[in-house]
PDB file of C-alpha atoms and ligand atoms in Angstrom:
ATOM      1  CA  UNK A   9       4.288  -0.733  23.316  1.00 56.00           C
ATOM      2  CA  UNK A  10       6.444   1.938  21.742  1.00 69.00           C
ATOM      3  CA  UNK A  11       4.728   4.677  19.812  1.00 84.00           C
ATOM      4  CA  UNK A  12       5.320   4.274  16.073  1.00 90.00           C
ATOM      5  CA  UNK A  13       8.258   6.227  14.714  1.00 94.00           C
ATOM      6  CA  UNK A  14       7.514   8.112  11.490  1.00 97.00           C
ATOM      7  CA  UNK A  15      10.187   9.558   9.220  1.00 98.00           C
ATOM      8  CA  UNK A  16       8.823  12.705   7.546  1.00 98.00           C
ATOM      9  CA  UNK A  17      10.692  13.601   4.358  1.00 98.00           C
ATOM     10  CA  UNK A  18       9.570  16.973   3.035  1.00 96.00           C
ATOM     11  CA  UNK A  19      11.538  20.002   1.884  1.00 96.00           C
ATOM     12  CA  UNK A  20       8.643  22.458   2.231  1.00 94.00           C
ATOM     13  CA  UNK A  21       8.792  23.697   5.866  1.00 96.00           C
ATOM     14  CA  UNK A  22       5.088  24.598   6.067  1.00 93.00           C
ATOM     15  CA  UNK A  23       3.951  21.139   4.966  1.00 93.00           C
ATOM     16  CA  UNK A  24       6.563  19.511   7.175  1.00 95.00           C
ATOM     17  CA  UNK A  25       5.255  21.496  10.151  1.00 95.00           C
ATOM     18  CA  UNK A  26       1.679  20.567   9.375  1.00 93.00           C
ATOM     19  CA  UNK A  27       2.616  16.886   9.307  1.00 96.00           C
ATOM     20  CA  UNK A  28       4.775  16.939  12.435  1.00 97.00           C
ATOM     21  CA  UNK A  29       2.144  18.918  14.366  1.00 96.00           C
ATOM     22  CA  UNK A  30      -0.446  16.318  13.414  1.00 95.00           C
ATOM     23  CA  UNK A  31       1.855  13.472  14.406  1.00 96.00           C
ATOM     24  CA  UNK A  32       2.660  15.094  17.743  1.00 95.00           C
ATOM     25  CA  UNK A  33      -1.047  15.600  18.512  1.00 95.00           C
ATOM     26  CA  UNK A  34      -1.757  11.954  17.737  1.00 94.00           C
ATOM     27  CA  UNK A  35       1.124  10.630  19.784  1.00 90.00           C
ATOM     28  CA  UNK A  36       3.415   9.434  17.056  1.00 95.00           C
ATOM     29  CA  UNK A  37       7.142   9.866  17.364  1.00 95.00           C
ATOM     30  CA  UNK A  38       8.852  11.374  14.355  1.00 97.00           C
ATOM     31  CA  UNK A  39      12.092  12.294  12.654  1.00 97.00           C
ATOM     32  CA  UNK A  40      12.398  14.717   9.774  1.00 98.00           C
ATOM     33  CA  UNK A  41      14.540  15.079   6.670  1.00 98.00           C
ATOM     34  CA  UNK A  42      14.417  17.789   4.018  1.00 97.00           C
ATOM     35  CA  UNK A  43      16.348  16.012   1.280  1.00 97.00           C
ATOM     36  CA  UNK A  44      16.734  12.602  -0.333  1.00 96.00           C
ATOM     37  CA  UNK A  45      20.198  12.008   1.074  1.00 95.00           C
ATOM     38  CA  UNK A  46      18.951  13.050   4.539  1.00 96.00           C
ATOM     39  CA  UNK A  47      16.047  10.623   4.173  1.00 96.00           C
ATOM     40  CA  UNK A  48      18.348   7.710   3.349  1.00 94.00           C
ATOM     41  CA  UNK A  49      20.605   8.548   6.285  1.00 93.00           C
ATOM     42  CA  UNK A  50      17.711   8.786   8.779  1.00 95.00           C
ATOM     43  CA  UNK A  51      16.026   5.656   7.411  1.00 93.00           C
ATOM     44  CA  UNK A  52      19.218   3.619   7.696  1.00 89.00           C
ATOM     45  CA  UNK A  53      20.204   4.858  11.138  1.00 89.00           C
ATOM     46  CA  UNK A  54      16.786   4.859  12.875  1.00 91.00           C
ATOM     47  CA  UNK A  55      14.786   2.155  11.086  1.00 88.00           C
ATOM     48  CA  UNK A  56      11.435   4.035  11.290  1.00 93.00           C
ATOM     49  CA  UNK A  57       8.081   2.221  11.295  1.00 91.00           C
ATOM     50  CA  UNK A  58       6.766   4.302   8.389  1.00 95.00           C
ATOM     51  CA  UNK A  59       8.336   6.762   5.941  1.00 97.00           C
ATOM     52  CA  UNK A  60       6.220   9.660   4.652  1.00 97.00           C
ATOM     53  CA  UNK A  61       8.082  10.696   1.529  1.00 97.00           C
ATOM     54  CA  UNK A  62       7.581  13.779  -0.622  1.00 95.00           C
ATOM     55  CA  UNK A  63       8.458  12.922  -4.240  1.00 93.00           C
ATOM     56  CA  UNK A  64       9.766  16.364  -5.207  1.00 91.00           C
ATOM     57  CA  UNK A  65      13.006  16.770  -3.261  1.00 94.00           C
ATOM     58  CA  UNK A  66      15.820  19.242  -3.980  1.00 96.00           C
ATOM     59  CA  UNK A  67      18.684  16.772  -4.362  1.00 96.00           C
ATOM     60  CA  UNK A  68      17.137  13.621  -5.806  1.00 94.00           C
ATOM     61  CA  UNK A  69      13.895  12.185  -7.057  1.00 92.00           C
ATOM     62  CA  UNK A  70      11.734  10.538  -4.395  1.00 93.00           C
ATOM     63  CA  UNK A  71      11.568   7.413  -6.560  1.00 94.00           C
ATOM     64  CA  UNK A  72      15.330   7.034  -6.209  1.00 94.00           C
ATOM     65  CA  UNK A  73      14.986   7.319  -2.424  1.00 96.00           C
ATOM     66  CA  UNK A  74      12.484   4.431  -2.510  1.00 95.00           C
ATOM     67  CA  UNK A  75      14.795   2.324  -4.687  1.00 92.00           C
ATOM     68  CA  UNK A  76      17.715   2.896  -2.314  1.00 90.00           C
ATOM     69  CA  UNK A  77      15.674   2.080   0.819  1.00 91.00           C
ATOM     70  CA  UNK A  78      14.339  -1.067  -0.859  1.00 87.00           C
ATOM     71  CA  UNK A  79      17.879  -2.391  -1.288  1.00 85.00           C
ATOM     72  CA  UNK A  80      17.933  -3.117   2.438  1.00 82.00           C
ATOM     73  CA  UNK A  81      14.451  -2.680   3.916  1.00 85.00           C
ATOM     74  CA  UNK A  82      10.748  -3.339   3.431  1.00 83.00           C
ATOM     75  CA  UNK A  83       9.787  -0.502   5.784  1.00 89.00           C
ATOM     76  CA  UNK A  84       6.404   0.952   4.723  1.00 92.00           C
ATOM     77  CA  UNK A  85       6.746   4.043   2.526  1.00 95.00           C
ATOM     78  CA  UNK A  86       3.816   6.390   1.904  1.00 96.00           C
ATOM     79  CA  UNK A  87       4.538   8.742  -0.952  1.00 95.00           C
ATOM     80  CA  UNK A  88       3.348  12.343  -0.907  1.00 92.00           C
ATOM     81  CA  UNK A  89       2.953  13.722  -4.395  1.00 86.00           C
ATOM     82  CA  UNK A  90       2.199  17.335  -5.209  1.00 77.00           C
ATOM     83  CA  UNK A  91       1.470  16.416  -8.763  1.00 67.00           C
ATOM     84  CA  UNK A  92      -1.891  14.920  -9.528  1.00 70.00           C
ATOM     85  CA  UNK A  93      -0.158  13.131 -12.388  1.00 72.00           C
ATOM     86  CA  UNK A  94      -0.754   9.394 -12.050  1.00 78.00           C
ATOM     87  CA  UNK A  95       2.558   8.434 -13.631  1.00 85.00           C
ATOM     88  CA  UNK A  96       4.481   9.744 -10.595  1.00 86.00           C
ATOM     89  CA  UNK A  97       2.413   7.699  -8.199  1.00 87.00           C
ATOM     90  CA  UNK A  98       2.641   4.624 -10.399  1.00 89.00           C
ATOM     91  CA  UNK A  99       6.397   4.967 -10.725  1.00 92.00           C
ATOM     92  CA  UNK A 100       6.702   5.293  -6.944  1.00 93.00           C
ATOM     93  CA  UNK A 101       4.436   2.293  -6.294  1.00 92.00           C
ATOM     94  CA  UNK A 102       6.349   0.214  -8.823  1.00 91.00           C
ATOM     95  CA  UNK A 103       9.600   1.186  -7.103  1.00 91.00           C
ATOM     96  CA  UNK A 104       8.192  -0.302  -3.892  1.00 90.00           C
ATOM     97  CA  UNK A 105       6.130   2.416  -2.181  1.00 94.00           C
ATOM     98  CA  UNK A 106       3.157   1.083  -0.228  1.00 91.00           C
ATOM     99  CA  UNK A 107       0.645   3.863  -0.621  1.00 91.00           C
ATOM    100  CA  UNK A 108       0.292   7.477  -1.686  1.00 92.00           C
ATOM    101  CA  UNK A 109      -1.251  10.794  -0.658  1.00 92.00           C
ATOM    102  CA  UNK A 110      -1.822  13.599  -3.131  1.00 89.00           C
ATOM    103  CA  UNK A 111      -1.281  17.202  -2.047  1.00 87.00           C
ATOM    104  CA  UNK A 112      -3.293  18.962  -0.817  1.00 88.00           C
ATOM    105  CA  UNK A 113      -4.365  16.291   1.671  1.00 91.00           C
ATOM    106  CA  UNK A 114      -6.312  16.574   4.886  1.00 92.00           C
ATOM    107  CA  UNK A 115      -5.056  15.647   8.333  1.00 92.00           C
ATOM    108  CA  UNK A 116      -7.752  12.938   8.424  1.00 94.00           C
ATOM    109  CA  UNK A 117      -6.429  11.414   5.204  1.00 93.00           C
ATOM    110  CA  UNK A 118      -2.901  11.366   6.564  1.00 94.00           C
ATOM    111  CA  UNK A 119      -3.996   9.669   9.775  1.00 95.00           C
ATOM    112  CA  UNK A 120      -6.131   7.178   7.860  1.00 93.00           C
ATOM    113  CA  UNK A 121      -3.166   6.158   5.690  1.00 92.00           C
ATOM    114  CA  UNK A 122      -0.989   5.705   8.748  1.00 93.00           C
ATOM    115  CA  UNK A 123      -3.633   3.501  10.354  1.00 90.00           C
ATOM    116  CA  UNK A 124      -3.921   1.381   7.195  1.00 86.00           C
ATOM    117  CA  UNK A 125      -0.152   0.917   7.175  1.00 86.00           C
ATOM    118  CA  UNK A 126      -0.028  -0.019  10.853  1.00 82.00           C
ATOM    119  CA  UNK A 127      -2.809  -2.571  10.413  1.00 79.00           C
ATOM    120  CA  UNK A 128      -0.928  -4.048   7.488  1.00 77.00           C
ATOM    121  CA  UNK A 129       2.190  -4.393   9.605  1.00 75.00           C
ATOM    122  CA  UNK A 130       0.247  -6.047  12.413  1.00 71.00           C
ATOM    123  CA  UNK A 131      -1.383  -8.395   9.924  1.00 69.00           C
ATOM    124  CA  UNK A 132       1.934  -9.310   8.313  1.00 67.00           C
ATOM    125  CA  UNK A 133       3.342 -10.157  11.717  1.00 64.00           C
ATOM    126  CA  UNK A 134       0.403 -12.413  12.576  1.00 62.00           C
ATOM    127  CA  UNK A 135       0.269 -13.972   9.091  1.00 60.00           C
ATOM    128  CA  UNK A 136       2.988 -16.526   9.518  1.00 62.00           C
ATOM    129  CA  UNK A 137       0.342 -19.239   9.334  1.00 68.00           C
ATOM    130  CA  UNK A 138      -0.542 -20.779   5.964  1.00 78.00           C
ATOM    131  CA  UNK A 139      -4.182 -19.809   6.479  1.00 86.00           C
ATOM    132  CA  UNK A 140      -4.934 -16.222   5.466  1.00 88.00           C
ATOM    133  CA  UNK A 141      -7.897 -14.641   7.247  1.00 90.00           C
ATOM    134  CA  UNK A 142      -9.362 -11.226   6.511  1.00 92.00           C
ATOM    135  CA  UNK A 143     -12.907 -10.481   7.686  1.00 92.00           C
ATOM    136  CA  UNK A 144     -15.124 -13.254   6.304  1.00 94.00           C
ATOM    137  CA  UNK A 145     -12.508 -14.280   3.741  1.00 95.00           C
ATOM    138  CA  UNK A 146     -10.275 -17.275   4.422  1.00 94.00           C
ATOM    139  CA  UNK A 147      -7.627 -18.613   2.062  1.00 93.00           C
ATOM    140  CA  UNK A 148      -6.178 -22.033   2.786  1.00 89.00           C
ATOM    141  CA  UNK A 149      -2.913 -21.546   0.925  1.00 81.00           C
ATOM    142  CA  UNK A 150      -1.567 -25.129   1.035  1.00 76.00           C
ATOM    143  CA  UNK A 151      -4.928 -26.494  -0.124  1.00 82.00           C
ATOM    144  CA  UNK A 152      -5.366 -23.748  -2.743  1.00 87.00           C
ATOM    145  CA  UNK A 153      -8.925 -22.996  -1.626  1.00 92.00           C
ATOM    146  CA  UNK A 154     -10.722 -19.805  -0.644  1.00 96.00           C
ATOM    147  CA  UNK A 155     -13.827 -19.449   1.496  1.00 96.00           C
ATOM    148  CA  UNK A 156     -16.225 -16.614   2.175  1.00 95.00           C
ATOM    149  CA  UNK A 157     -18.233 -16.890   5.414  1.00 93.00           C
ATOM    150  CA  UNK A 158     -17.221 -20.555   5.511  1.00 93.00           C
ATOM    151  CA  UNK A 159     -18.629 -21.294   2.043  1.00 95.00           C
ATOM    152  CA  UNK A 160     -16.194 -22.311  -0.720  1.00 95.00           C
ATOM    153  CA  UNK A 161     -15.552 -19.599  -3.300  1.00 95.00           C
ATOM    154  CA  UNK A 162     -15.635 -21.134  -6.762  1.00 95.00           C
ATOM    155  CA  UNK A 163     -12.765 -19.287  -8.397  1.00 95.00           C
ATOM    156  CA  UNK A 164     -10.998 -19.908 -11.692  1.00 94.00           C
ATOM    157  CA  UNK A 165      -7.235 -20.477 -11.377  1.00 91.00           C
ATOM    158  CA  UNK A 166      -6.616 -16.925 -12.576  1.00 92.00           C
ATOM    159  CA  UNK A 167      -9.058 -15.400 -10.081  1.00 94.00           C
ATOM    160  CA  UNK A 168      -7.449 -17.424  -7.297  1.00 94.00           C
ATOM    161  CA  UNK A 169      -3.991 -16.260  -8.323  1.00 92.00           C
ATOM    162  CA  UNK A 170      -5.133 -12.620  -8.290  1.00 94.00           C
ATOM    163  CA  UNK A 171      -6.838 -13.050  -4.922  1.00 96.00           C
ATOM    164  CA  UNK A 172      -3.680 -14.528  -3.380  1.00 92.00           C
ATOM    165  CA  UNK A 173      -1.500 -11.763  -4.791  1.00 92.00           C
ATOM    166  CA  UNK A 174      -3.798  -9.091  -3.321  1.00 94.00           C
ATOM    167  CA  UNK A 175      -4.026 -10.978  -0.019  1.00 92.00           C
ATOM    168  CA  UNK A 176      -0.264 -11.306   0.306  1.00 86.00           C
ATOM    169  CA  UNK A 177      -0.073  -7.534  -0.092  1.00 87.00           C
ATOM    170  CA  UNK A 178      -3.126  -6.621   1.966  1.00 87.00           C
ATOM    171  CA  UNK A 179      -3.280  -2.878   2.615  1.00 86.00           C
ATOM    172  CA  UNK A 180      -0.885  -2.102  -0.196  1.00 89.00           C
ATOM    173  CA  UNK A 181      -1.852  -0.516  -3.521  1.00 92.00           C
ATOM    174  CA  UNK A 182      -0.673  -2.748  -6.384  1.00 94.00           C
ATOM    175  CA  UNK A 183      -0.361  -1.121  -9.793  1.00 94.00           C
ATOM    176  CA  UNK A 184      -1.782  -2.657 -12.981  1.00 94.00           C
ATOM    177  CA  UNK A 185       1.780  -3.158 -14.207  1.00 91.00           C
ATOM    178  CA  UNK A 186       2.883  -4.882 -11.002  1.00 90.00           C
ATOM    179  CA  UNK A 187      -0.089  -7.248 -11.000  1.00 93.00           C
ATOM    180  CA  UNK A 188       0.160  -8.203 -14.668  1.00 92.00           C
ATOM    181  CA  UNK A 189       3.919  -8.714 -14.358  1.00 88.00           C
ATOM    182  CA  UNK A 190       3.401 -11.020 -11.392  1.00 85.00           C
ATOM    183  CA  UNK A 191       0.516 -12.936 -12.926  1.00 86.00           C
ATOM    184  CA  UNK A 192       1.365 -13.078 -16.642  1.00 85.00           C
ATOM    185  CA  UNK A 193       5.066 -12.200 -16.563  1.00 82.00           C
ATOM    186  CA  UNK A 194       4.546  -9.263 -18.900  1.00 83.00           C
ATOM    187  CA  UNK A 195       2.458  -6.136 -19.013  1.00 83.00           C
ATOM    188  CA  UNK A 196       1.026  -4.600 -22.157  1.00 86.00           C
ATOM    189  CA  UNK A 197      -2.312  -2.904 -22.834  1.00 86.00           C
ATOM    190  CA  UNK A 198      -4.069  -6.187 -23.569  1.00 89.00           C
ATOM    191  CA  UNK A 199      -2.835  -7.682 -20.266  1.00 88.00           C
ATOM    192  CA  UNK A 200      -4.242  -4.701 -18.400  1.00 89.00           C
ATOM    193  CA  UNK A 201      -7.547  -5.064 -20.261  1.00 91.00           C
ATOM    194  CA  UNK A 202      -7.670  -8.781 -19.294  1.00 92.00           C
ATOM    195  CA  UNK A 203      -6.831  -7.871 -15.709  1.00 95.00           C
ATOM    196  CA  UNK A 204      -9.920  -5.629 -15.567  1.00 94.00           C
ATOM    197  CA  UNK A 205     -12.089  -8.522 -16.753  1.00 94.00           C
ATOM    198  CA  UNK A 206     -10.654 -11.009 -14.244  1.00 95.00           C
ATOM    199  CA  UNK A 207     -10.933  -8.479 -11.416  1.00 95.00           C
ATOM    200  CA  UNK A 208     -14.578  -7.831 -12.293  1.00 93.00           C
ATOM    201  CA  UNK A 209     -15.452 -11.542 -12.101  1.00 94.00           C
ATOM    202  CA  UNK A 210     -13.421 -12.020  -8.927  1.00 95.00           C
ATOM    203  CA  UNK A 211     -15.137  -9.112  -7.229  1.00 93.00           C
ATOM    204  CA  UNK A 212     -18.563 -10.371  -8.253  1.00 93.00           C
ATOM    205  CA  UNK A 213     -17.822 -13.565  -6.313  1.00 94.00           C
ATOM    206  CA  UNK A 214     -16.121 -11.873  -3.384  1.00 93.00           C
ATOM    207  CA  UNK A 215     -18.065  -8.727  -2.659  1.00 92.00           C
ATOM    208  CA  UNK A 216     -21.477  -8.830  -0.982  1.00 79.00           C
ATOM    209  CA  UNK A 217     -23.182  -6.193  -3.041  1.00 73.00           C
ATOM    210  CA  UNK A 218     -22.337  -4.119  -6.092  1.00 68.00           C
ATOM    211  CA  UNK A 219     -21.240  -0.565  -5.394  1.00 74.00           C
ATOM    212  CA  UNK A 220     -20.001  -1.336  -1.881  1.00 79.00           C
ATOM    213  CA  UNK A 221     -16.642  -3.084  -2.236  1.00 84.00           C
ATOM    214  CA  UNK A 222     -15.467  -4.333   1.118  1.00 90.00           C
ATOM    215  CA  UNK A 223     -12.370  -6.292   0.152  1.00 95.00           C
ATOM    216  CA  UNK A 224     -10.956  -4.901  -3.067  1.00 95.00           C
ATOM    217  CA  UNK A 225     -10.606  -1.192  -3.644  1.00 92.00           C
ATOM    218  CA  UNK A 226     -10.118   0.225  -7.143  1.00 92.00           C
ATOM    219  CA  UNK A 227      -7.636   3.033  -7.670  1.00 92.00           C
ATOM    220  CA  UNK A 228      -8.715   4.416 -11.020  1.00 90.00           C
ATOM    221  CA  UNK A 229      -5.837   4.600 -13.470  1.00 89.00           C
ATOM    222  CA  UNK A 230      -3.469   3.141 -10.859  1.00 92.00           C
ATOM    223  CA  UNK A 231      -4.420  -0.344  -9.648  1.00 94.00           C
ATOM    224  CA  UNK A 232      -6.089  -2.263  -6.818  1.00 95.00           C
ATOM    225  CA  UNK A 233      -5.726  -2.805  -3.100  1.00 94.00           C
ATOM    226  CA  UNK A 234      -7.102  -5.434  -0.752  1.00 94.00           C
ATOM    227  CA  UNK A 235      -8.428  -3.670   2.319  1.00 91.00           C
ATOM    228  CA  UNK A 236      -8.036  -5.005   5.829  1.00 87.00           C
ATOM    229  CA  UNK A 237     -11.566  -5.898   6.948  1.00 88.00           C
ATOM    230  CA  UNK A 238     -12.209  -5.747  10.700  1.00 79.00           C
TER     231      UNK A 238
HETATM  232 CA1   CA B  13       8.850  19.108  -2.334  1.00 73.71          CA
END
């Protein structure tokens, strides 16, 4: 199997070097770009497995790079944001990014995000069947039923809808806005408040114990992600 090809988009040479050194040590192949236009060119000509994208680029906003790439490809994009400001991350996720890292980040964090993305890709490739399986969770999509450890999960229609949306995007962070748009068709403060309530009841039924979520991860102020469970 070919080593995964990572496109590293970063205008700061020291951070770019840190990332490429890490990738080299861990046997990834990589390409680099230092601008948004360079990123679009490399992404379109080499079709990388993952794009690591800095949001603050000299020639264009990283969000615009995501929007352009999404016009032709679903390649995984992990955003690197220097700003701890949530609105940047949310904007990037809404534009179609898969995940984010906030600077400063550790080498371990970077590698963990790449592994999550690779597992998601593998899962998407094997998920052509109408039965979704993740750890002890099974969703029989045609039948509209979910099971945990073989036992039926008694979900309300709304909880089931949320579970399926998270499952279809396993490994990907979904923002509050994205989820409420998909589920209710609109997204205002009251929708986001309702989402919290539905997620709380869903998780109570899905997770084994409180305080140790296995399936659904909360990103405070951002959204939720279904984790790939081994
Ligand atoms: Ca930058």
